mmCIF file of C-alpha atoms in Angstrom:
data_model
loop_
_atom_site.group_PDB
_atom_site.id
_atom_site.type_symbol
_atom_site.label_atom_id
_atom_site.label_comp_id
_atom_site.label_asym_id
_atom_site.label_seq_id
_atom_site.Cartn_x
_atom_site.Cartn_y
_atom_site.Cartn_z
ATOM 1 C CA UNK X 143 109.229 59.965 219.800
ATOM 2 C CA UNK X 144 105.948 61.027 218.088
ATOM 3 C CA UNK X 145 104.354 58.984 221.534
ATOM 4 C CA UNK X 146 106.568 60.743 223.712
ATOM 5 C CA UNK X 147 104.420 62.823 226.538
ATOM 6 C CA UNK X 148 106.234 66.139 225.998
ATOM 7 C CA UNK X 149 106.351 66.066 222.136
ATOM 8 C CA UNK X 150 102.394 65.554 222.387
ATOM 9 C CA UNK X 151 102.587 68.428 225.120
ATOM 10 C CA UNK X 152 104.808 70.412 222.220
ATOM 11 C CA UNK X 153 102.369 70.151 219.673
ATOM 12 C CA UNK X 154 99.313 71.016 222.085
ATOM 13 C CA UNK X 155 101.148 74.406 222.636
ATOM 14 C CA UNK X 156 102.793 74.752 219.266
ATOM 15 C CA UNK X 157 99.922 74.145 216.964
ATOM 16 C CA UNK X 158 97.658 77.295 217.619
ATOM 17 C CA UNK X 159 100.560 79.513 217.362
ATOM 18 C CA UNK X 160 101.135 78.464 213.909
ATOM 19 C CA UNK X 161 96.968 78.338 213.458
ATOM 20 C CA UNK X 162 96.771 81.741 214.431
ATOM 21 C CA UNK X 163 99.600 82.672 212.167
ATOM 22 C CA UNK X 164 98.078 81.544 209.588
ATOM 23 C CA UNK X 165 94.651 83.296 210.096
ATOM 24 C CA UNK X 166 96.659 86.534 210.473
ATOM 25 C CA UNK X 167 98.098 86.083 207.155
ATOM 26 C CA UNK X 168 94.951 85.260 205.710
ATOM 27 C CA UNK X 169 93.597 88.825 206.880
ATOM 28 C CA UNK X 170 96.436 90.641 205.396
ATOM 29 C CA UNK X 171 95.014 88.758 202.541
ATOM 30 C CA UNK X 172 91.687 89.557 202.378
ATOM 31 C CA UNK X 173 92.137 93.417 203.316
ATOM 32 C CA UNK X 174 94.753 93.330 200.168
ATOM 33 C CA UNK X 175 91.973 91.722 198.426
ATOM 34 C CA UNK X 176 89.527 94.157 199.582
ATOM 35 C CA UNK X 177 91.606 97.294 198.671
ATOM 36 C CA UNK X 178 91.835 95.615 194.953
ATOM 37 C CA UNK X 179 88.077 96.565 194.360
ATOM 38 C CA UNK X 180 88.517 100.435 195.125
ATOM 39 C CA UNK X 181 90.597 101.119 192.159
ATOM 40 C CA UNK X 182 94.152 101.647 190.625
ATOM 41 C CA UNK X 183 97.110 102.387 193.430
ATOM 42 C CA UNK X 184 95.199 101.188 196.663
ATOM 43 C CA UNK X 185 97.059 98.246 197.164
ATOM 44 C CA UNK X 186 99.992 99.615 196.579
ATOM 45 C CA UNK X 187 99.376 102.258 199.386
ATOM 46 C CA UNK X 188 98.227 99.547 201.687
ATOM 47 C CA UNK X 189 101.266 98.005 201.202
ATOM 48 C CA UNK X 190 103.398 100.764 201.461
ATOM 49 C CA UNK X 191 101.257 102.159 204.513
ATOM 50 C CA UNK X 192 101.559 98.560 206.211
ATOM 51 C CA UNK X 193 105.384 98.398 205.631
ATOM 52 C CA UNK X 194 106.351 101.472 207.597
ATOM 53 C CA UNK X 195 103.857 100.529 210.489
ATOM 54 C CA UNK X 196 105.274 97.102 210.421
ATOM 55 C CA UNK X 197 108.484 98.210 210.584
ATOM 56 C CA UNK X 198 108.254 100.630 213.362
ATOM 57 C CA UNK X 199 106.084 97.900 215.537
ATOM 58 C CA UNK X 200 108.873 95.383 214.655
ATOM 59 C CA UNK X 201 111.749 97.773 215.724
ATOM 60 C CA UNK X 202 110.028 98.861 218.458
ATOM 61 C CA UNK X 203 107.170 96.841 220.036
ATOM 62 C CA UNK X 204 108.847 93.634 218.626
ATOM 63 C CA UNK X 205 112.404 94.162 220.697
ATOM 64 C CA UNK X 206 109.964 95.179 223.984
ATOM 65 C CA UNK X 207 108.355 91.885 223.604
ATOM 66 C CA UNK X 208 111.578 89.909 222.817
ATOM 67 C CA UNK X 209 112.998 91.537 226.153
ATOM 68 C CA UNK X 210 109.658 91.030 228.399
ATOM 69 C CA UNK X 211 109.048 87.805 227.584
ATOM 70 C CA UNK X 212 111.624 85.728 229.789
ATOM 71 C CA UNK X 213 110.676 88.285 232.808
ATOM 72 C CA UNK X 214 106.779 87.186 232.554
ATOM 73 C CA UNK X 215 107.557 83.609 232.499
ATOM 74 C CA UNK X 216 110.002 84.194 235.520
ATOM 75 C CA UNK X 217 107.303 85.747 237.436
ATOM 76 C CA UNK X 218 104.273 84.046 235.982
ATOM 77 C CA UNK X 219 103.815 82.623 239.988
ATOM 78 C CA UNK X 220 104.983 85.571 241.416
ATOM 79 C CA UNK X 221 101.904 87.231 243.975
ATOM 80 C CA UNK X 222 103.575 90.516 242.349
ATOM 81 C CA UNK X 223 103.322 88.738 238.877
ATOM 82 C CA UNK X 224 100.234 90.129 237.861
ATOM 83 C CA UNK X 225 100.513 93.799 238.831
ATOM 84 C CA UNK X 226 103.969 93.380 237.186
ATOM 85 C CA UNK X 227 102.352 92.640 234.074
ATOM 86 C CA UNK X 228 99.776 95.776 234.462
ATOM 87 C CA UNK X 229 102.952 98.298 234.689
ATOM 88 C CA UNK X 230 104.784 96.657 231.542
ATOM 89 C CA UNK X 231 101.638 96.831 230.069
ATOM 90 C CA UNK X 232 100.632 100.641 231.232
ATOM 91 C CA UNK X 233 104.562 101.340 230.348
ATOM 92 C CA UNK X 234 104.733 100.296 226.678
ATOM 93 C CA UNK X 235 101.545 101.612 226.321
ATOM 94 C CA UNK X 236 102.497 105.039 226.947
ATOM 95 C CA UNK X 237 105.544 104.219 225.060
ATOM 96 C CA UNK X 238 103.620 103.634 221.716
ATOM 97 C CA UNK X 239 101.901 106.701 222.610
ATOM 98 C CA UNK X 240 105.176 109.161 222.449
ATOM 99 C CA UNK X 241 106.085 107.134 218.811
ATOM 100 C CA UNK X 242 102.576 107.823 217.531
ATOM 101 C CA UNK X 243 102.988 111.882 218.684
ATOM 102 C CA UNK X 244 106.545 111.821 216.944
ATOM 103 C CA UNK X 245 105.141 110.034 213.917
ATOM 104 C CA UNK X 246 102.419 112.954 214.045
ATOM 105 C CA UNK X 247 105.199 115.305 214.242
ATOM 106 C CA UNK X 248 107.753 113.795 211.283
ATOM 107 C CA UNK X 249 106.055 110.907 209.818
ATOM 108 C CA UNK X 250 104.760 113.074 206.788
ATOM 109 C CA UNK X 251 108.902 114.048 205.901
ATOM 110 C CA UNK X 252 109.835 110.491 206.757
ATOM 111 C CA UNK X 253 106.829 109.349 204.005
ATOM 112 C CA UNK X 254 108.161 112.081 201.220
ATOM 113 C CA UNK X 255 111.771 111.256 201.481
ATOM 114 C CA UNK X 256 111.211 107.546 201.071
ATOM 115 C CA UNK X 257 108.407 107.476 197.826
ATOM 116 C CA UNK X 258 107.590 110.551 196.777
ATOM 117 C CA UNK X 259 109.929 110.007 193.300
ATOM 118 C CA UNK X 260 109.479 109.051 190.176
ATOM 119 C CA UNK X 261 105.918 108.633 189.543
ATOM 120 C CA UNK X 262 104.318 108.435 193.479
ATOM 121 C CA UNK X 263 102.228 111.696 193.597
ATOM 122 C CA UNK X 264 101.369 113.816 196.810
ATOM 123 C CA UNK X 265 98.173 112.574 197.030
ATOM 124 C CA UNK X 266 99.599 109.187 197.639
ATOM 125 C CA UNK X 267 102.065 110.575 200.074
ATOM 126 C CA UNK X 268 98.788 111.675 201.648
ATOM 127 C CA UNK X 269 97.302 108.314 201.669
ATOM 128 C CA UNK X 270 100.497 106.716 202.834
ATOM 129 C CA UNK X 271 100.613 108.644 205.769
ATOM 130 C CA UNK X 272 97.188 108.960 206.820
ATOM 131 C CA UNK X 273 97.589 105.060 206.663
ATOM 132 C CA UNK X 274 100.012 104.728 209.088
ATOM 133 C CA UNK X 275 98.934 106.937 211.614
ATOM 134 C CA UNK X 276 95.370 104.639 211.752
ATOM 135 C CA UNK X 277 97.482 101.387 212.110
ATOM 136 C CA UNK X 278 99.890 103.451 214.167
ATOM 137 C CA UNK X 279 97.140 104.165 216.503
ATOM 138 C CA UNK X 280 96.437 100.740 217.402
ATOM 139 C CA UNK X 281 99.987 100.229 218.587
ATOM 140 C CA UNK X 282 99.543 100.878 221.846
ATOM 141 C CA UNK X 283 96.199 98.629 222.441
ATOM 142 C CA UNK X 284 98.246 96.189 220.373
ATOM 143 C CA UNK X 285 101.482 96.019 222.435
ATOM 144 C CA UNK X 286 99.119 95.700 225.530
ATOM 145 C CA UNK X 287 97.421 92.747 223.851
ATOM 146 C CA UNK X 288 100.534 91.074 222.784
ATOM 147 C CA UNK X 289 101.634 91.286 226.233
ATOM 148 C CA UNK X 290 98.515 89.535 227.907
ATOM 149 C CA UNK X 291 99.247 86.800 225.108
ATOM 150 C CA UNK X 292 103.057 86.330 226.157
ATOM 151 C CA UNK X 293 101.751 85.723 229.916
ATOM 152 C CA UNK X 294 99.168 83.168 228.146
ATOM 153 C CA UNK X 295 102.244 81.392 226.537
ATOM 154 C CA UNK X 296 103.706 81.438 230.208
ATOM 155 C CA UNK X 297 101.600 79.651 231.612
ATOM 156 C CA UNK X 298 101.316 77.206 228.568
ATOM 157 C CA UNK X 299 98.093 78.285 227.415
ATOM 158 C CA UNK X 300 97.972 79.393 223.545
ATOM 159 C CA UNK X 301 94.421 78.219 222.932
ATOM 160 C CA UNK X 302 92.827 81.635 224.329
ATOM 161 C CA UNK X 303 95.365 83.782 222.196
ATOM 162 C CA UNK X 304 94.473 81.876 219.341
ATOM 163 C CA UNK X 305 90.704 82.014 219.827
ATOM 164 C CA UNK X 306 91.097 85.519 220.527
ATOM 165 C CA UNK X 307 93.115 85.781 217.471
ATOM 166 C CA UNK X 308 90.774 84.146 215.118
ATOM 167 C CA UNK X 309 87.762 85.895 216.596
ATOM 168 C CA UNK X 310 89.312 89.277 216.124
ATOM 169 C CA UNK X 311 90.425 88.128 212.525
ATOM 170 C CA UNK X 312 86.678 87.608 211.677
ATOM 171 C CA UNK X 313 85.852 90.656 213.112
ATOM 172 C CA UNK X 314 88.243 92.733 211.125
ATOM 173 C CA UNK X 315 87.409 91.197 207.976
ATOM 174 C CA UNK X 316 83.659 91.973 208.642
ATOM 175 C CA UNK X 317 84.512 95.834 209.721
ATOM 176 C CA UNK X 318 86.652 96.244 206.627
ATOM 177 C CA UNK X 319 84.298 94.943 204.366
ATOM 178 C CA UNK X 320 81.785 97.633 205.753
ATOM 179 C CA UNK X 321 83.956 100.561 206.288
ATOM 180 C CA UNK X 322 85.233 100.536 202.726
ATOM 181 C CA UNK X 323 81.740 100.422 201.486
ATOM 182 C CA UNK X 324 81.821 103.980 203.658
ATOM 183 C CA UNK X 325 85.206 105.349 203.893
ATOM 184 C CA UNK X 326 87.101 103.432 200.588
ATOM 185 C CA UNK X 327 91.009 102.843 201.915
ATOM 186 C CA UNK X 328 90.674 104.486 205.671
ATOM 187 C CA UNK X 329 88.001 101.846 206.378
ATOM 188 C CA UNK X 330 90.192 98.771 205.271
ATOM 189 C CA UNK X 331 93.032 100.492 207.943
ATOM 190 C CA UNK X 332 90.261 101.042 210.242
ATOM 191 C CA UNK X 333 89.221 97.406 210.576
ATOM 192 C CA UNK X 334 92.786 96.409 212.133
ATOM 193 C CA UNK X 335 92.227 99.697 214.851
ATOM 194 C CA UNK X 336 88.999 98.680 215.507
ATOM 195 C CA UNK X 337 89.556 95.008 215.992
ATOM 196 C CA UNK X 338 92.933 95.658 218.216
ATOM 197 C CA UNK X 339 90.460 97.225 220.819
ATOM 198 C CA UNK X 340 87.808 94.403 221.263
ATOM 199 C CA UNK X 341 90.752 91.828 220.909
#
């Protein structure tokens, strides 16, 4: 089995998916990591700030992406393949857009009613929020880019996804590093922003 062409063919394709995975992880990591050395309650906010955004990318982008995918691979060889995959990409685009104006316009309720108890102060609600909007303004580059990746996988190609994974990973280790020397928190939720664009 383990000499079997299409197992060997598996592996080729499945390996720097879970690579690339892994260096994401290892980035959530390192900005954690990073956020440790500004003082008391910025992890916690990082956390906090990178749960909602997660969540709203996984409800959102995640279910786009779930949905596109079969249509890219069924068109990968289409002559209209290609300009097919500009308009999804132009569409959910502008679709992260309108969630990043409505998150502008209710985000800062939406942070209150969910932490600010007990002993999470406004300034943290602050933080929180402030947060999320950076990430959330990567989520339209970032939709776009996970889109070019999913025609990638199409056509059986992970390598460049995961080379363009890793280099962006180094990358927003690097900017983080140097925008928290400048900006404390903002910088570390900078670096992802940042990185989304030249990935």
């Amino acid at each position: 089995l383990l000499k079997d062409p299409e197992t060997i063919r598996m592996f080729r394709v499945f390996l720097p998916t879970v690579f690339g995975s892994g260096v994401y992880q290892l980035t959530l990591m390192t900005d954690s990591m990073i956020s440790s050395t500004l003082g008391e309650g910025n992890i916690s906010i990082l956390s906090y700030s990178g749960a909602i955004s997660g969540m709203i990318n996984t409800v959102i982008a995640g279910n786009i992406i779930l949905y596109i995918y079969p249509k890219i691979a069924s068109e990968i060889n289409d002559e209209k393949g290609k300009k097919k995959l500009f308009q999804y990409m132009t569409f959910f685009a502008t679709l992260m857009c309108a969630v990043v104006v409505l998150f502008v316009a209710a985000g800062y309720d939406a942070v209150r009613i969910l932490f600010e108890r007990g002993a999470f102060p406004r300034e943290a609600t602050n933080d929180v929020f402030m947060c999320v909007l950076i990430y959330l303004f990567g989520a339209p580059i970032n939709i776009m880019r996970d889109v070019v990746y999913r025609y990638f996988y199409s056509k059986g190609n992970t390598k460049s996804a995961f080379y363009n994974g890793l280099s962006a990973s180094i990358l927003n280790v690097v900017i983080s590093i140097i925008l928290s020397r400048v900006m404390g928190l903002y910088g570390i939720v900078l670096g992802p922003t940042i990185t989304a664009i030249f990935s």
